[in-house]
PDB file of C-alpha atoms in Angstrom:
ATOM      1  CA  UNK A  30     -25.872  83.108 114.690  1.00  0.00           C
ATOM      2  CA  UNK A  31     -22.270  82.569 115.339  1.00  0.00           C
ATOM      3  CA  UNK A  32     -21.801  81.469 111.901  1.00  0.00           C
ATOM      4  CA  UNK A  33     -23.094  84.729 110.381  1.00  0.00           C
ATOM      5  CA  UNK A  34     -20.437  86.813 112.587  1.00  0.00           C
ATOM      6  CA  UNK A  35     -17.422  84.679 111.477  1.00  0.00           C
ATOM      7  CA  UNK A  36     -18.457  84.723 107.686  1.00  0.00           C
ATOM      8  CA  UNK A  37     -18.493  88.579 107.747  1.00  0.00           C
ATOM      9  CA  UNK A  38     -14.828  88.894 109.129  1.00  0.00           C
ATOM     10  CA  UNK A  39     -13.280  86.271 106.866  1.00  0.00           C
ATOM     11  CA  UNK A  40     -10.279  87.944 105.315  1.00  0.00           C
ATOM     12  CA  UNK A  41      -9.101  86.484 102.070  1.00  0.00           C
ATOM     13  CA  UNK A  42      -5.894  84.963 101.757  1.00  0.00           C
ATOM     14  CA  UNK A  43      -4.500  86.837  98.836  1.00  0.00           C
ATOM     15  CA  UNK A  44      -4.305  90.573  98.828  1.00  0.00           C
ATOM     16  CA  UNK A  45      -6.652  92.161  96.081  1.00  0.00           C
ATOM     17  CA  UNK A  46      -4.431  95.052  95.125  1.00  0.00           C
ATOM     18  CA  UNK A  47      -1.025  94.270  93.634  1.00  0.00           C
ATOM     19  CA  UNK A  48       1.736  96.985  94.740  1.00  0.00           C
ATOM     20  CA  UNK A  49       3.927  97.710  92.000  1.00  0.00           C
ATOM     21  CA  UNK A  50       7.756  96.936  92.681  1.00  0.00           C
ATOM     22  CA  UNK A  51      10.108  99.766  91.959  1.00  0.00           C
ATOM     23  CA  UNK A  52      13.580  99.358  91.214  1.00  0.00           C
ATOM     24  CA  UNK A  53      15.826 102.208  92.404  1.00  0.00           C
ATOM     25  CA  UNK A  54      19.778 102.151  90.889  1.00  0.00           C
ATOM     26  CA  UNK A  55      21.770 102.755  93.167  1.00  0.00           C
ATOM     27  CA  UNK A  56      25.600 103.453  92.254  1.00  0.00           C
ATOM     28  CA  UNK A  57      27.904 101.136  94.017  1.00  0.00           C
ATOM     29  CA  UNK A  58      29.859 102.536  96.884  1.00  0.00           C
ATOM     30  CA  UNK A  59      33.872 103.028  97.034  1.00  0.00           C
ATOM     31  CA  UNK A  60      33.879 100.182  99.250  1.00  0.00           C
ATOM     32  CA  UNK A  61      32.072  98.204  97.033  1.00  0.00           C
ATOM     33  CA  UNK A  62      34.196  98.915  94.215  1.00  0.00           C
ATOM     34  CA  UNK A  63      37.531  98.194  96.159  1.00  0.00           C
ATOM     35  CA  UNK A  64      36.213  95.104  97.551  1.00  0.00           C
ATOM     36  CA  UNK A  65      35.410  94.129  93.773  1.00  0.00           C
ATOM     37  CA  UNK A  66      38.835  94.677  92.349  1.00  0.00           C
ATOM     38  CA  UNK A  67      40.597  93.190  95.374  1.00  0.00           C
ATOM     39  CA  UNK A  68      38.616  89.905  95.016  1.00  0.00           C
ATOM     40  CA  UNK A  69      39.460  90.093  90.992  1.00  0.00           C
ATOM     41  CA  UNK A  70      42.864  90.509  91.638  1.00  0.00           C
ATOM     42  CA  UNK A  71      42.904  87.803  94.373  1.00  0.00           C
ATOM     43  CA  UNK A  72      41.160  85.456  92.091  1.00  0.00           C
ATOM     44  CA  UNK A  73      43.705  86.080  89.368  1.00  0.00           C
ATOM     45  CA  UNK A  74      46.519  85.439  91.816  1.00  0.00           C
ATOM     46  CA  UNK A  75      45.313  82.315  92.942  1.00  0.00           C
ATOM     47  CA  UNK A  76      44.768  81.202  89.434  1.00  0.00           C
ATOM     48  CA  UNK A  77      48.501  81.830  88.781  1.00  0.00           C
ATOM     49  CA  UNK A  78      49.659  80.074  91.679  1.00  0.00           C
ATOM     50  CA  UNK A  79      47.587  77.217  91.139  1.00  0.00           C
ATOM     51  CA  UNK A  80      49.177  76.715  87.398  1.00  0.00           C
ATOM     52  CA  UNK A  81      52.426  77.065  89.074  1.00  0.00           C
ATOM     53  CA  UNK A  82      51.934  74.374  91.460  1.00  0.00           C
ATOM     54  CA  UNK A  83      50.609  72.047  88.893  1.00  0.00           C
ATOM     55  CA  UNK A  84      53.686  72.856  86.799  1.00  0.00           C
ATOM     56  CA  UNK A  85      55.948  71.923  89.839  1.00  0.00           C
ATOM     57  CA  UNK A  86      54.033  68.788  90.592  1.00  0.00           C
ATOM     58  CA  UNK A  87      54.084  67.703  86.663  1.00  0.00           C
ATOM     59  CA  UNK A  88      57.541  68.232  86.487  1.00  0.00           C
ATOM     60  CA  UNK A  89      57.967  66.272  89.566  1.00  0.00           C
ATOM     61  CA  UNK A  90      55.917  63.403  88.239  1.00  0.00           C
ATOM     62  CA  UNK A  91      58.346  63.168  85.196  1.00  0.00           C
ATOM     63  CA  UNK A  92      61.624  63.176  87.242  1.00  0.00           C
ATOM     64  CA  UNK A  93      60.174  60.383  89.548  1.00  0.00           C
ATOM     65  CA  UNK A  94      59.180  58.413  86.384  1.00  0.00           C
ATOM     66  CA  UNK A  95      62.779  58.724  84.813  1.00  0.00           C
ATOM     67  CA  UNK A  96      63.913  57.361  88.312  1.00  0.00           C
ATOM     68  CA  UNK A  97      61.765  54.584  88.152  1.00  0.00           C
ATOM     69  CA  UNK A  98      62.500  53.694  84.713  1.00  0.00           C
ATOM     70  CA  UNK A  99      66.318  54.017  85.525  1.00  0.00           C
ATOM     71  CA  UNK A 100      65.848  51.542  88.637  1.00  0.00           C
ATOM     72  CA  UNK A 101      64.177  48.973  86.489  1.00  0.00           C
ATOM     73  CA  UNK A 102      66.900  49.144  84.188  1.00  0.00           C
ATOM     74  CA  UNK A 103      69.422  48.812  86.898  1.00  0.00           C
ATOM     75  CA  UNK A 104      67.918  45.968  88.752  1.00  0.00           C
ATOM     76  CA  UNK A 105      69.122  42.374  87.770  1.00  0.00           C
ATOM     77  CA  UNK A 106      66.470  40.139  86.409  1.00  0.00           C
ATOM     78  CA  UNK A 107      66.960  37.783  89.240  1.00  0.00           C
ATOM     79  CA  UNK A 108      66.103  40.369  91.782  1.00  0.00           C
ATOM     80  CA  UNK A 109      68.837  39.505  94.034  1.00  0.00           C
ATOM     81  CA  UNK A 110      71.024  42.482  94.993  1.00  0.00           C
ATOM     82  CA  UNK A 111      70.739  42.649  98.688  1.00  0.00           C
ATOM     83  CA  UNK A 112      73.588  39.919  99.549  1.00  0.00           C
ATOM     84  CA  UNK A 113      75.684  41.186  96.728  1.00  0.00           C
ATOM     85  CA  UNK A 114      75.252  44.876  97.840  1.00  0.00           C
ATOM     86  CA  UNK A 115      76.109  44.024 101.453  1.00  0.00           C
ATOM     87  CA  UNK A 116      79.428  42.655 100.019  1.00  0.00           C
ATOM     88  CA  UNK A 117      79.952  45.723  98.015  1.00  0.00           C
ATOM     89  CA  UNK A 118      79.559  47.783 100.956  1.00  0.00           C
ATOM     90  CA  UNK A 119      81.709  45.745 103.293  1.00  0.00           C
ATOM     91  CA  UNK A 120      84.580  46.217 100.322  1.00  0.00           C
ATOM     92  CA  UNK A 121      83.911  50.088 100.244  1.00  0.00           C
ATOM     93  CA  UNK A 122      84.192  50.256 104.105  1.00  0.00           C
ATOM     94  CA  UNK A 123      87.499  48.111 104.286  1.00  0.00           C
ATOM     95  CA  UNK A 124      88.804  50.454 101.497  1.00  0.00           C
ATOM     96  CA  UNK A 125      88.022  53.230 103.990  1.00  0.00           C
ATOM     97  CA  UNK A 126      89.917  51.461 106.754  1.00  0.00           C
ATOM     98  CA  UNK A 127      92.735  50.638 104.911  1.00  0.00           C
ATOM     99  CA  UNK A 128      93.422  54.282 103.788  1.00  0.00           C
ATOM    100  CA  UNK A 129      92.671  56.210 107.209  1.00  0.00           C
ATOM    101  CA  UNK A 130      96.219  57.337 107.540  1.00  0.00           C
ATOM    102  CA  UNK A 131      96.879  58.410 103.899  1.00  0.00           C
ATOM    103  CA  UNK A 132      96.072  61.969 102.001  1.00  0.00           C
ATOM    104  CA  UNK A 133      92.467  63.060 101.832  1.00  0.00           C
ATOM    105  CA  UNK A 134      92.351  62.405  97.927  1.00  0.00           C
ATOM    106  CA  UNK A 135      93.570  58.537  98.521  1.00  0.00           C
ATOM    107  CA  UNK A 136      91.212  58.295 101.260  1.00  0.00           C
ATOM    108  CA  UNK A 137      88.320  59.409  99.554  1.00  0.00           C
ATOM    109  CA  UNK A 138      88.653  57.746  96.158  1.00  0.00           C
ATOM    110  CA  UNK A 139      89.880  54.476  97.028  1.00  0.00           C
ATOM    111  CA  UNK A 140      86.615  53.232  98.907  1.00  0.00           C
ATOM    112  CA  UNK A 141      84.878  54.029  95.699  1.00  0.00           C
ATOM    113  CA  UNK A 142      87.476  52.034  93.405  1.00  0.00           C
ATOM    114  CA  UNK A 143      87.313  49.096  95.592  1.00  0.00           C
ATOM    115  CA  UNK A 144      83.208  49.059  95.690  1.00  0.00           C
ATOM    116  CA  UNK A 145      83.241  49.229  91.864  1.00  0.00           C
ATOM    117  CA  UNK A 146      85.810  46.572  91.487  1.00  0.00           C
ATOM    118  CA  UNK A 147      83.808  44.540  94.115  1.00  0.00           C
ATOM    119  CA  UNK A 148      80.544  45.138  92.007  1.00  0.00           C
ATOM    120  CA  UNK A 149      82.240  43.588  88.786  1.00  0.00           C
ATOM    121  CA  UNK A 150      82.518  40.457  91.084  1.00  0.00           C
ATOM    122  CA  UNK A 151      79.543  40.088  93.526  1.00  0.00           C
ATOM    123  CA  UNK A 152      76.871  42.262  91.237  1.00  0.00           C
ATOM    124  CA  UNK A 153      77.936  41.312  87.469  1.00  0.00           C
ATOM    125  CA  UNK A 154      74.525  41.919  86.144  1.00  0.00           C
ATOM    126  CA  UNK A 155      73.839  45.187  88.138  1.00  0.00           C
ATOM    127  CA  UNK A 156      77.460  46.521  87.316  1.00  0.00           C
ATOM    128  CA  UNK A 157      76.464  45.987  83.490  1.00  0.00           C
ATOM    129  CA  UNK A 158      73.462  47.591  83.876  1.00  0.00           C
ATOM    130  CA  UNK A 159      74.972  50.422  85.607  1.00  0.00           C
ATOM    131  CA  UNK A 160      77.632  50.621  83.162  1.00  0.00           C
ATOM    132  CA  UNK A 161      75.189  50.616  80.078  1.00  0.00           C
ATOM    133  CA  UNK A 162      73.044  53.456  81.619  1.00  0.00           C
ATOM    134  CA  UNK A 163      76.086  55.708  82.247  1.00  0.00           C
ATOM    135  CA  UNK A 164      76.855  55.044  78.249  1.00  0.00           C
ATOM    136  CA  UNK A 165      73.741  56.128  77.404  1.00  0.00           C
ATOM    137  CA  UNK A 166      74.163  58.983  79.595  1.00  0.00           C
ATOM    138  CA  UNK A 167      77.421  60.086  78.172  1.00  0.00           C
ATOM    139  CA  UNK A 168      76.253  59.465  74.781  1.00  0.00           C
ATOM    140  CA  UNK A 169      73.316  61.865  75.119  1.00  0.00           C
ATOM    141  CA  UNK A 170      74.721  64.588  76.951  1.00  0.00           C
ATOM    142  CA  UNK A 171      78.549  64.936  76.346  1.00  0.00           C
ATOM    143  CA  UNK A 172      78.303  64.522  72.755  1.00  0.00           C
TER     144      UNK A 172
END
């Protein structure tokens, strides 16, 4: 007897009747239009900024590669630069000490010339490489 009661009241899983879906076209509000235009403008500006950043990074990488190339050309083949460089710096400081009571021009130029003279003695290969790089630079940019 209980089985018959439950069988009569058993509901189907799916609805038998299909309701028709009605789409209503609603025009966008002014707020939606403003948000859309602002978003498009922001997206355009972000793309422009990212392109500028990429250009700056590419330029920086180019400069970095040039400096690396020049440094590889400058360093001597045997790689000993520290001891000779130390002597060159000491010679430059000695030139500064020797000219401390002279005029500004002499005080400024003497350590540079003494360091260049010391580099020919203590760092001959590096000095030659530096001269060659400066010669290439002069030929490329001043003629």
